[in-house]
XYZ file of C-alpha atoms in Angstrom:
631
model
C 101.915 84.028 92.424
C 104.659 86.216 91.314
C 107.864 87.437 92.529
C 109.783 90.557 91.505
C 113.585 90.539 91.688
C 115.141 93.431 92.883
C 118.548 95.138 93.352
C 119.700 96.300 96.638
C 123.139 97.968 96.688
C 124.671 99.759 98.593
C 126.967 102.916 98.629
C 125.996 103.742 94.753
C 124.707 102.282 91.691
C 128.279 100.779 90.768
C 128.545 99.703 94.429
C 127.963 96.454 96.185
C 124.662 94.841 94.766
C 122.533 91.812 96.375
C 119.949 90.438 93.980
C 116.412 90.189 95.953
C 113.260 88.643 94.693
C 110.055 89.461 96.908
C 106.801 88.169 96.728
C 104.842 91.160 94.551
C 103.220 92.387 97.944
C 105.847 92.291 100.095
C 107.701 94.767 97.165
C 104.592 97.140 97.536
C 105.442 97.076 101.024
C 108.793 98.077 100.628
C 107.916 100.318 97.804
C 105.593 102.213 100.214
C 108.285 102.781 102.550
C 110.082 104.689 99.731
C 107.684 106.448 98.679
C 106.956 108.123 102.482
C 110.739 108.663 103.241
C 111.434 111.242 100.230
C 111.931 109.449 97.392
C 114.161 111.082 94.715
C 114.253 109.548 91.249
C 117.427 109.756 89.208
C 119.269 107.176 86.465
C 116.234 107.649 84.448
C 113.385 107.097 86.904
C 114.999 104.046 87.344
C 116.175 103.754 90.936
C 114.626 104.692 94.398
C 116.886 106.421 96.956
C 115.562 105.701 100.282
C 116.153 108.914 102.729
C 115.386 107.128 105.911
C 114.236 103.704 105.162
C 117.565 101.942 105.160
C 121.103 102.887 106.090
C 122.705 105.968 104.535
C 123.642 105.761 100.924
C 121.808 102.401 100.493
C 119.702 102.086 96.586
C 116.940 100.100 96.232
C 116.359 99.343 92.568
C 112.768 97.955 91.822
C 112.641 95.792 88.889
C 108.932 94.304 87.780
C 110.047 90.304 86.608
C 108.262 87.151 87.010
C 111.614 85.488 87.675
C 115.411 85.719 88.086
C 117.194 87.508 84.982
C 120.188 85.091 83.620
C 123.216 87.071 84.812
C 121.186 87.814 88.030
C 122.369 91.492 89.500
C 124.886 92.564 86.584
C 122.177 91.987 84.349
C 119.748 93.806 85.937
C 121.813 96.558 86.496
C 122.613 96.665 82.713
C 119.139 96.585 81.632
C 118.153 99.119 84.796
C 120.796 101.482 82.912
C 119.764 101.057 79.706
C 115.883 99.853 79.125
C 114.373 97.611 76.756
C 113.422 99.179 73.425
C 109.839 100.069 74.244
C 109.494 99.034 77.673
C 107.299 100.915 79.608
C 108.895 103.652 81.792
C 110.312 102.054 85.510
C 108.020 104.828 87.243
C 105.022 104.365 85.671
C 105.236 100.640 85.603
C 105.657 101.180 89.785
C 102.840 103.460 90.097
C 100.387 100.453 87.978
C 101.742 98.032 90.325
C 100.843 100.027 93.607
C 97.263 100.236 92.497
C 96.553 96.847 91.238
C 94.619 94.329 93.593
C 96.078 91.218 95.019
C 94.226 88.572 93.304
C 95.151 85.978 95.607
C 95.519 87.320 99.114
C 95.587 84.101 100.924
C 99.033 82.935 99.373
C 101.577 84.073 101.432
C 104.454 81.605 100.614
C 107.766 83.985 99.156
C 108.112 81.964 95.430
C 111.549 82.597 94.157
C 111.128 82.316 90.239
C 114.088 80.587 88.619
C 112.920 79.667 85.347
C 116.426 79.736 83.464
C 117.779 76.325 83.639
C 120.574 75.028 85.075
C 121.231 71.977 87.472
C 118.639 71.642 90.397
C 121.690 72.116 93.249
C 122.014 75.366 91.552
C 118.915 76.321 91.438
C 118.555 75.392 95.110
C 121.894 77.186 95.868
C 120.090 80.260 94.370
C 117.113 80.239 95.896
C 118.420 79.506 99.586
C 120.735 82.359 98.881
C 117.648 84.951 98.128
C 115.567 83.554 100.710
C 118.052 84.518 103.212
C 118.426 88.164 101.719
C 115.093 88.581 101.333
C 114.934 87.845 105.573
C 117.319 90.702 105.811
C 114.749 93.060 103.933
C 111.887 92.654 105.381
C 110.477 89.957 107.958
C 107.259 88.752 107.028
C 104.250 87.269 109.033
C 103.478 84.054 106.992
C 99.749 83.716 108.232
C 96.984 84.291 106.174
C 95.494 87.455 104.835
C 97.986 89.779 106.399
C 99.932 91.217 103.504
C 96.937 90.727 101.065
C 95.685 93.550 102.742
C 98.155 96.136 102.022
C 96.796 96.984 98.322
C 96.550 101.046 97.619
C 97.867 101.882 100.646
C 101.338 104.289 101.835
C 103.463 103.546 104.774
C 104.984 105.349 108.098
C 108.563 103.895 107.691
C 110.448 107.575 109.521
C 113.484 105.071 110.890
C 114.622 101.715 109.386
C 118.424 102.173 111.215
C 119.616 99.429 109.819
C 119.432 96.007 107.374
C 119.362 93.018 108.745
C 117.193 94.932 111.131
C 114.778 92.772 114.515
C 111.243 93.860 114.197
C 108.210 92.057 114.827
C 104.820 92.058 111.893
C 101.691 92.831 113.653
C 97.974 92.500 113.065
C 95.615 94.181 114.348
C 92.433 92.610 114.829
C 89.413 93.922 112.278
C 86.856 93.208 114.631
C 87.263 95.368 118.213
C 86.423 93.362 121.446
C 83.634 94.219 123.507
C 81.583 97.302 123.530
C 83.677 100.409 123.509
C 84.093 102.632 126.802
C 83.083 106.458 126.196
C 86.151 108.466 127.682
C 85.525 110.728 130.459
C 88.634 112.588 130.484
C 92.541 112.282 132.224
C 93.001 114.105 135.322
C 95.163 113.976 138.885
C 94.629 114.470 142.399
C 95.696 117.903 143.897
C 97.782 116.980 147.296
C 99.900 117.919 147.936
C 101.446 119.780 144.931
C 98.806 122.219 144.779
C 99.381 123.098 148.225
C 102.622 124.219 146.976
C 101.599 125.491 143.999
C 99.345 128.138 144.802
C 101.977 129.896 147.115
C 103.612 130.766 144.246
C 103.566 134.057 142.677
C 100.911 134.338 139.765
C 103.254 134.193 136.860
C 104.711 130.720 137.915
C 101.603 129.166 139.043
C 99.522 129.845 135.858
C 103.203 128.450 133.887
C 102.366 125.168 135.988
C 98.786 125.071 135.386
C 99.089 125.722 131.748
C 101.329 123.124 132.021
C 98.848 120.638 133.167
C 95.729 121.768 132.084
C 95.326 123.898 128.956
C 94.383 121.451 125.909
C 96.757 123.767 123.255
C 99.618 124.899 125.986
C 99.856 121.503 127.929
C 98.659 118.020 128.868
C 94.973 119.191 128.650
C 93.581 117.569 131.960
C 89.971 117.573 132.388
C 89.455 115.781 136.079
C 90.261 116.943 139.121
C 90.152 115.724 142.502
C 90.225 117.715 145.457
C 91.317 116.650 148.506
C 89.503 117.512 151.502
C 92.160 118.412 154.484
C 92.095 116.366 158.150
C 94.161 119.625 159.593
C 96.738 118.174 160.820
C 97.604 119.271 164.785
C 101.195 120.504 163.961
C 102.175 120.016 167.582
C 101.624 116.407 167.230
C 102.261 115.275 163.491
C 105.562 116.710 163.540
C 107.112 115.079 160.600
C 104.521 115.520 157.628
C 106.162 115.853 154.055
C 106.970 118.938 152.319
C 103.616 120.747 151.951
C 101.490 117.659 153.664
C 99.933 119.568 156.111
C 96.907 120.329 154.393
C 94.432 123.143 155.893
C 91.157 121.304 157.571
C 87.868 123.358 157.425
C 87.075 122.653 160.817
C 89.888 121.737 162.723
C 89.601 122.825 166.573
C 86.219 120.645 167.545
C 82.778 118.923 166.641
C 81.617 122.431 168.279
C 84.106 124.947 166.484
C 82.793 126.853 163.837
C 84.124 126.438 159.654
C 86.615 128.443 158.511
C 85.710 128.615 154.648
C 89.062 130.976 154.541
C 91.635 127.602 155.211
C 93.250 125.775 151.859
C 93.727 128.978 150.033
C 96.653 127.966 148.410
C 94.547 124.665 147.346
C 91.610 126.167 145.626
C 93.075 128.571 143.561
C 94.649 125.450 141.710
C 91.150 124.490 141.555
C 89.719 127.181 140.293
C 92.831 127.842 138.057
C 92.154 123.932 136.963
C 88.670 124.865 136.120
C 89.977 128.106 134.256
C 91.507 126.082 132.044
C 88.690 123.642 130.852
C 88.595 120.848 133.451
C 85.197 120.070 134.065
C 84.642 116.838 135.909
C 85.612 117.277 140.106
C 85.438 114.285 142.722
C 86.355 115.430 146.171
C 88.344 112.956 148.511
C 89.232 112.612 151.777
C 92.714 110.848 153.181
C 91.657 111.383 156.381
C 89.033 112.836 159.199
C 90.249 115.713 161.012
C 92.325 114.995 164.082
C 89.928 115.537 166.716
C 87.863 112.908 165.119
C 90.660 110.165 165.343
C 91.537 107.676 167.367
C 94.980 108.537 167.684
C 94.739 112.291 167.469
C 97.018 111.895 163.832
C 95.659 112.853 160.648
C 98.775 110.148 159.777
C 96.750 106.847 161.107
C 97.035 104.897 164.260
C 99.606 103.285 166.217
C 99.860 100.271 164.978
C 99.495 98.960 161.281
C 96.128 98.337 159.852
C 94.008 99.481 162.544
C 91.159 101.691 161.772
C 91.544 105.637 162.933
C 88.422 107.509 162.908
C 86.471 106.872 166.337
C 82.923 105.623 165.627
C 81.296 107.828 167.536
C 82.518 110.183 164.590
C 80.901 108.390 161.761
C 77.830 110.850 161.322
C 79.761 114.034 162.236
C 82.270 112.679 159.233
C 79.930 112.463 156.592
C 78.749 115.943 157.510
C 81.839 117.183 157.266
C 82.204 115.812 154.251
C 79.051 116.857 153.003
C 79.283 120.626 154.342
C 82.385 121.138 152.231
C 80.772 120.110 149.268
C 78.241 121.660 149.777
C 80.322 125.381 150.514
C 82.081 124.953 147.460
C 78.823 124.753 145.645
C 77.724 128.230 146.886
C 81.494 129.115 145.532
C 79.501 128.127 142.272
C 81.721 124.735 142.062
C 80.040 121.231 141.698
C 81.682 118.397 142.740
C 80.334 115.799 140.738
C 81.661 112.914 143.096
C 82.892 112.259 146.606
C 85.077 109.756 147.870
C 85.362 109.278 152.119
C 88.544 107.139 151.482
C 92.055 106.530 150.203
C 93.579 104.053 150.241
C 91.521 102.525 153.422
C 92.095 98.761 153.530
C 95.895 98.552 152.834
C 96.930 98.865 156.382
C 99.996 100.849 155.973
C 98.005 104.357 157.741
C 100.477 104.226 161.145
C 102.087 106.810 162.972
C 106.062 106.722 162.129
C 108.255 109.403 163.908
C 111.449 108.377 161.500
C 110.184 109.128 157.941
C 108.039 112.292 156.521
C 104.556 111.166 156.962
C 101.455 111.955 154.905
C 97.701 111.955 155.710
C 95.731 108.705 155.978
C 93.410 106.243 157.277
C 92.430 102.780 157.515
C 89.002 101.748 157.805
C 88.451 98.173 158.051
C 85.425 96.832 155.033
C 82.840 96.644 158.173
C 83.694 99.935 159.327
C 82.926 100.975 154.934
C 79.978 99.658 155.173
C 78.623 101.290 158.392
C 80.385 104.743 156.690
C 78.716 104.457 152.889
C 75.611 104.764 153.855
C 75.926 107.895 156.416
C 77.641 109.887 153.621
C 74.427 108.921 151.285
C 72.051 110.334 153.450
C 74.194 113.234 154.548
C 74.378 114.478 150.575
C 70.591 113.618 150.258
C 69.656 115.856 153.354
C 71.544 119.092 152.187
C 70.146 118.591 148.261
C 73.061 117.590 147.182
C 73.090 115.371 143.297
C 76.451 114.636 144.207
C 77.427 110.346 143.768
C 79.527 108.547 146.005
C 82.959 106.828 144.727
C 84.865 104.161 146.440
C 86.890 102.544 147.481
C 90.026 103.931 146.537
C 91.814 100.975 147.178
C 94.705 98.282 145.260
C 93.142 96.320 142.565
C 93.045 93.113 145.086
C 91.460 94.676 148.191
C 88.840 96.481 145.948
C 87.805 93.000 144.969
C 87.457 92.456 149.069
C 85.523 95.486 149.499
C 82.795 94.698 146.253
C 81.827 91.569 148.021
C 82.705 92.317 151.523
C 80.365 95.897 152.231
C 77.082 94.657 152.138
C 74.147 94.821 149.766
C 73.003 98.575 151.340
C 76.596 100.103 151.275
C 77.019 98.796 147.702
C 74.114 100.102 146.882
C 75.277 103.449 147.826
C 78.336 103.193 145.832
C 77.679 104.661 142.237
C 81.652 104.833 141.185
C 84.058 103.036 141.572
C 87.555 104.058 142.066
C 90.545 101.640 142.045
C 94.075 101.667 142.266
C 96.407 100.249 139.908
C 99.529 100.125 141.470
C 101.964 97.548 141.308
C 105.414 97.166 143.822
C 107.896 96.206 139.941
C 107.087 97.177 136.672
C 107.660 93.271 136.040
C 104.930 92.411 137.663
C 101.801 94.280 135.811
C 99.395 91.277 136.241
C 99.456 91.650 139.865
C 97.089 94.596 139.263
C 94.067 91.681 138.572
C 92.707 94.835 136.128
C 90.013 91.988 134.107
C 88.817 90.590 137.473
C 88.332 94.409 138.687
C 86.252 95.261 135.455
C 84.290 92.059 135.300
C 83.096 92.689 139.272
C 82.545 96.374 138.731
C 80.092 95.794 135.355
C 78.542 92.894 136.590
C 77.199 95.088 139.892
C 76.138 98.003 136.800
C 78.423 100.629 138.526
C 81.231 103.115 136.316
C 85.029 102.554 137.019
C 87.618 105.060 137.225
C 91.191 104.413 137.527
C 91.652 106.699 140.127
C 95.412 107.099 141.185
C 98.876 105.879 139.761
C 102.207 106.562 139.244
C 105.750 104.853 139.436
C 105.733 103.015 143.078
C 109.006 101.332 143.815
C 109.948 101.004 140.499
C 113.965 101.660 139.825
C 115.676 101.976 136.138
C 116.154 104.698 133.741
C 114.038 107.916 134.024
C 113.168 107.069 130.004
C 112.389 103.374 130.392
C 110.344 104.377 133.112
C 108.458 106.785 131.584
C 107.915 104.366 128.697
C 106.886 101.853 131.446
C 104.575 104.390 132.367
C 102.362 104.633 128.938
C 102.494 100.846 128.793
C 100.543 100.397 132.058
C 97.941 102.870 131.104
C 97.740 101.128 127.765
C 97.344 97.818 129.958
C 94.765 100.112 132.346
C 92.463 100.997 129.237
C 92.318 97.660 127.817
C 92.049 95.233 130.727
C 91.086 97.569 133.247
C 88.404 99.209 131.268
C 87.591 102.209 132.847
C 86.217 105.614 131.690
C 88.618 108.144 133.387
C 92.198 107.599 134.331
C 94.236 109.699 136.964
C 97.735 110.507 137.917
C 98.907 110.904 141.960
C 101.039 113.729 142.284
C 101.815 115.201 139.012
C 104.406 117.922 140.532
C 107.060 116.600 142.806
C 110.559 117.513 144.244
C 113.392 116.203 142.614
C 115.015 113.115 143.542
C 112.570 110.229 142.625
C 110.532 109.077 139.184
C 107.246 110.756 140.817
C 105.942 113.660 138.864
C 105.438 114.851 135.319
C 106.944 118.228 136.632
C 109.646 118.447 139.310
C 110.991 121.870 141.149
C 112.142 122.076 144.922
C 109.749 122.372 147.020
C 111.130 125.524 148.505
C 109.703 129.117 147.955
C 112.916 130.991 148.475
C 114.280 128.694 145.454
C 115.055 131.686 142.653
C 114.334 131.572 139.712
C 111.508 129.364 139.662
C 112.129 126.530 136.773
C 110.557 123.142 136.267
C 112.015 120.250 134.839
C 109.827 118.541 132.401
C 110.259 114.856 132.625
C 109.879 112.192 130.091
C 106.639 110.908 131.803
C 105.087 114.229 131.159
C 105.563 113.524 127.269
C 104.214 109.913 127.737
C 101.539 111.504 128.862
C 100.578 114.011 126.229
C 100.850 111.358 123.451
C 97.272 110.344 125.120
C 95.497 113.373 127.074
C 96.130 115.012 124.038
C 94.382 113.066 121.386
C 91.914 110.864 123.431
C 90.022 113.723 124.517
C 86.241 113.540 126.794
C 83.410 111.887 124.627
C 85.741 109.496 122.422
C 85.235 105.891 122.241
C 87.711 103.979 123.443
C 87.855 100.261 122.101
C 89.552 96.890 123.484
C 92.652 95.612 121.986
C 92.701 91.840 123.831
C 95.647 90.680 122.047
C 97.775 94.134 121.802
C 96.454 94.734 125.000
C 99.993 96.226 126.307
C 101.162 97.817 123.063
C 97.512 99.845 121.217
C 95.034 102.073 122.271
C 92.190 102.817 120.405
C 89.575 105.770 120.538
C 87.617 107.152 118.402
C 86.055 111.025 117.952
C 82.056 110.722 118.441
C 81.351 111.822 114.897
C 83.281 108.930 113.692
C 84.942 110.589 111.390
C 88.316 110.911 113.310
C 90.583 108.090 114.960
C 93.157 108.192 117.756
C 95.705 105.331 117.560
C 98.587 105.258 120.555
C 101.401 102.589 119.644
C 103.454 102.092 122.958
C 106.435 100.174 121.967
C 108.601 99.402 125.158
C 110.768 96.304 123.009
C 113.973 96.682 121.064
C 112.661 95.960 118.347
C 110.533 98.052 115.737
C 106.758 96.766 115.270
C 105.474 96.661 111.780
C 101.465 97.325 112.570
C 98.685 96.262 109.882
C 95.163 97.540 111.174
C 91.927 98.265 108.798
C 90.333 100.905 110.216
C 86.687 100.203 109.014
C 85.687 98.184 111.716
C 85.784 101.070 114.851
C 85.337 103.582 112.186
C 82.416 102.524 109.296
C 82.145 105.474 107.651
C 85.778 106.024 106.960
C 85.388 103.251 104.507
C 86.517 104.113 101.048
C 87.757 107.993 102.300
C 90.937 108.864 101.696
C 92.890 109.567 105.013
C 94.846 112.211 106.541
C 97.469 110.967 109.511
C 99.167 113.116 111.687
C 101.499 110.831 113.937
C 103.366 112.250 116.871
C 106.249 110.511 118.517
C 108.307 110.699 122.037
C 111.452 108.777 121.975
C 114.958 109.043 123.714
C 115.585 112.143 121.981
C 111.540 113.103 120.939
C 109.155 115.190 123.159
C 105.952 114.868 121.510
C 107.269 115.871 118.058
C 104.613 115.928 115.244
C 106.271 114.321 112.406
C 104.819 114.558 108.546
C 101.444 114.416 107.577
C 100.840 111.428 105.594
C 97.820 110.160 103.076
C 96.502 107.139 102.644
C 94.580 106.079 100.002
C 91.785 103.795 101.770
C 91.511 102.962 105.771
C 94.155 99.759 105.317
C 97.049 100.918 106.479
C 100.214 99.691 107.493
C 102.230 101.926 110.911
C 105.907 101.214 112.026
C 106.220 101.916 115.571
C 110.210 102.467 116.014
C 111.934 100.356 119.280
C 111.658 102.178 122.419
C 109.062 104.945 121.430
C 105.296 105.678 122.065
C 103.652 107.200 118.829
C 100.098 108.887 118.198
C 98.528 108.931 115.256
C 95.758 110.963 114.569
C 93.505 109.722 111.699
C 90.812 111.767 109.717
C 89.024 112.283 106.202
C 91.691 113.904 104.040
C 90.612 117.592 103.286
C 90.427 118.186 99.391
């Protein structure tokens, strides 16, 4: 196998020069990276000026040479400067290079070539010398058949700050694992935000729900989950949170009539959601109303962990339930799912004068199970092809409920929704995501990461954010499931919760929101993985790629989360998730969010065949959007 020595100086041509001699793939590699980053030609054709590749003002000179010139760089720079009588142009000689096929893709090894005499401590000198330039360059995976695969192909190199630079080689597996997941859609629960929201005047409102749910204007959100109100009695759950005190529909008695006029403020979100294109609705309860509760709070009982809604209750629950599903129906709205629960086994539903309070309710796994069924027969009675979700719980007590409710209540159960919180961002195995999939598809039954966002976790508002995208990369690829959903996508100021944040205070003037860095995180999937792709498993990048691909096949979504300090070099052949891309040439649109990116769409590139080879800068989350290049 061949090497070709090359000159890398830096400052100008005259400047300081390090002789280089790569292995003849690992110089396409490099060469590729020119080639993207705005090569300009000058001395001839005879030198490559690198616009973003390396640091400012640094040359890389490409030479084509089965072994070390005699007079190593001064001689090549002579000859670079003034060519061989009848040697073939430096350009043109490149450009053959680029398209020829590695013979031998197996051999790895760098092989210095020093064919011009000299002692052997020399020669060993020498070659120690270039080996340890040539780890400045470029760090290379020495396994086999990585490079080998990087024949016709260009490269995404937009930042290379700096040589000797950390990054890490990465390959992608060819062969996905597992069947692939067809993506429902990204969505978020309503409470209490929307309560908030649709006090607002019109202008501001629609600015938030463009915001959130138009596909061209914002994050494109297709699921969205309504939360049925307890009605709190104010007189008595004193010390709710800004906007927490959701409307009930029936809130003064099991003999009291509805009043289909409460939670205004509520379903014009909704219906401003579904305005916008979001099509998939689960309604959920935190809590009964009040007069159905043991402790008359809509906040939980008096002491930790024990359950809240008075049994004699159950049935009159799931009617209430049911009823409001079934009233937003004649408002021409079908909720697809409904979920009695939230949250219902993690004990922490108690009532707290000395902190601002929200809704909730425990329900211990027998009282589920008694529950599950009522709410069955209550949507089977009114006509109702609505399916029941649960359990809304952590990843560890949803394990406890699966084999804990009973064959009947299980039965009952056609979702299933889980939490995938975790108390430290260190700690992202205590979410037990595989043993939650394997239970769920074992018992036949569709999963749906149902609520998330930054619990507990302290740092930088950017590391968190790119914290964030990791654990929903880690959700789609352990966890599995078909829909993913954010908590409470608006919040006030003050804490990492929320993609938007504005006080909650109407007399606040002007109205402004403050996009956050999560928001961005965000977008770099709900805009690209959109309802109907197929979304594949990446076991061994399971924290760092996501990847989904359009139902025509013809178009591939690839989301690099990179939350190291060092830049990942990615090879991935694309033919595996996406046959009939093989042989196409290939159209990439990447979009990045970094420290100082939002979601910026960087250049188009081309790629000759599906083989291609991604740098995914330290510290950023990139999306690249693959498809047949357009003649």
């Amino acid at each position: 196998m061949s090497s070709t020595c090359s000159v890398l100086c830096t400052g100008s041509f005259q400047g300081d020069c390090k002789l280089v001699c790569l292995h003849e793939q690992q110089q396409r590699f490099l060469v590729a990276a020119a080639r993207y980053n705005s090569v300009s030609h000058s001395f001839g054709n005879e030198r490559l000026k690198l616009a973003h590749t390396f640091r400012p003002n640094t040359l890389l000179i490409v030479r084509s040479s089965v072994q070390e010139p005699a007079g190593g760089v001064a001689a090549v720079k002579s000859q670079m400067a003034t060519p061989a009588v009848g040697e073939e142009p430096m350009a043109d000689r490149l450009t053959a290079e680029m398209g020829e096929k590695e013979e031998d893709e197996e051999h790895h090894e760098m092989e210095i070539g020093v064919q011009n005499g000299g002692d052997d401590l020399l020669k060993k000198k020498k070659a120690a010398t270039m080996a340890a330039e040539e780890e400045k360059v470029i760090k290379v995976e020495k396994k086999g058949g990585l490079l080998g695969q990087l024949q016709t192909l260009a490269t995404w190199f937009s930042a290379w700050p700096q040589i000797p630079n950390k990054e890490d080689f990465v390959y992608v597996p060819r062969e996905p694992s597992g069947n692939p997941i067809t993506w429902e859609g990204w969505g978020t629960s309503l409470c209490w935000w929307a309560n908030f929201v649709g006090g607002l005047p019109k202008g501001d409102s629609n600015y938030v729900l463009d915001l959130l749910f138009d596909p061209s204007k914002g994050l494109g959100l297709t699921i969205v989950r309504y939360n049925i109100g307890g009605g709190a009695d104010l007189s008595f759950d004193t010390n709710l949170r800004p906007f927490g005190d959701i409307p009930g529909f029936k809130p003064r008695g099991p003999n009291a009539a509805y009043d289909w006029s409460a939670d205004k403020q509520q379903r014009d979100v909704l219906f401003g959601a579904r305005d916008r294109g979001a099509n998939v609705f689960e309604a959920f309860s935190n809590s009964p109303p009040s007069w159905m509760t043991l402790s008359g709070s809509v906040t939980g009982n008096w002491r930790k962990g024990q359950d809240n809604l008075n049994p004699i209750y159950y049935e009159a629950f799931a009617d209430y339930l049911t009823e409001v599903v079934l009233q937003y129906q004649k408002w021409g709205l079908h909720f697809d799912t409904l979920a009695p629960f939230n949250e219902p086994c993690e004990g922490w539903w108690y009532i707290d004068r000395n902190k601002p309070a929200q809704e909730g309710c425990n329900f211990s796994i027998r009282s589920m199970a008694k529950v599950i069924p009522l709410v069955k027969q209550s949507l089977a009675r009114k006509g109702l092809a609505v399916k029941i979700s649960a359990f809304d719980a952590w990843s560890n007590n949803t394990l406890k409920a699966l084999r804990g409710v009973g064959e009947e209540a299980l039965a009952a159960v056609d979702q299933v929704n889980v939490h995938t919180y975790v108390h430290f961002v260190q700690r992202e195995d205590d979410a037990r995501r595989k043993q939650v999939e394997r239970n769920v598809f074992v018992g036949g039954k569709k999963l749906w990461m149902s609520e998330y966002g930054p619990l507990n976790w302290g740092g930088e508002e950017y590391d968190i954010a790119l914290a964030v995208g990791r654990h929903i990369t880690l959700d789609l690829n352990d966890l599995r499931p078909s829909a993913w959903c954010y908590w409470q996508v608006l919040e006030g100021p003050g804490s990492f919760w929320g993609l938007l944040q504005t006080p909650l205070n109407y007399q606040v003037n002007p109205f402004a929101v403050d996009i956050k860095k999560q928001y961005y995180v965000m977008m770099q999937f709900t805009r690209w993985i959109r309802p109907g792709f197929k979304v594949f498993q990446n076991e061994s990048l399971h924290d760092f790629l996501v990847t989904a691909v359009h139902p025509s096949g013809l178009t591939v979504v690839l989301v690099l989360t990179n939350t190291s300090s060092k830049n990942k070099d990615v090879s991935y052949d694309l033919t595996e998730v996406s046959p009939l891309l093989k042989g196409l040439p290939l159209n990439v649109t990447p979009f990045r969010t970094s420290m100082t990116e939002n979601h910026v769409e960087l250049p188009s590139l081309t790629f000759e065949t599906p083989l291609l080879v991604i740098r995914s800068i330290a510290k950023s989350i990139t999306t690249l959007v693959i498809s047949q290049l357009s003649d």
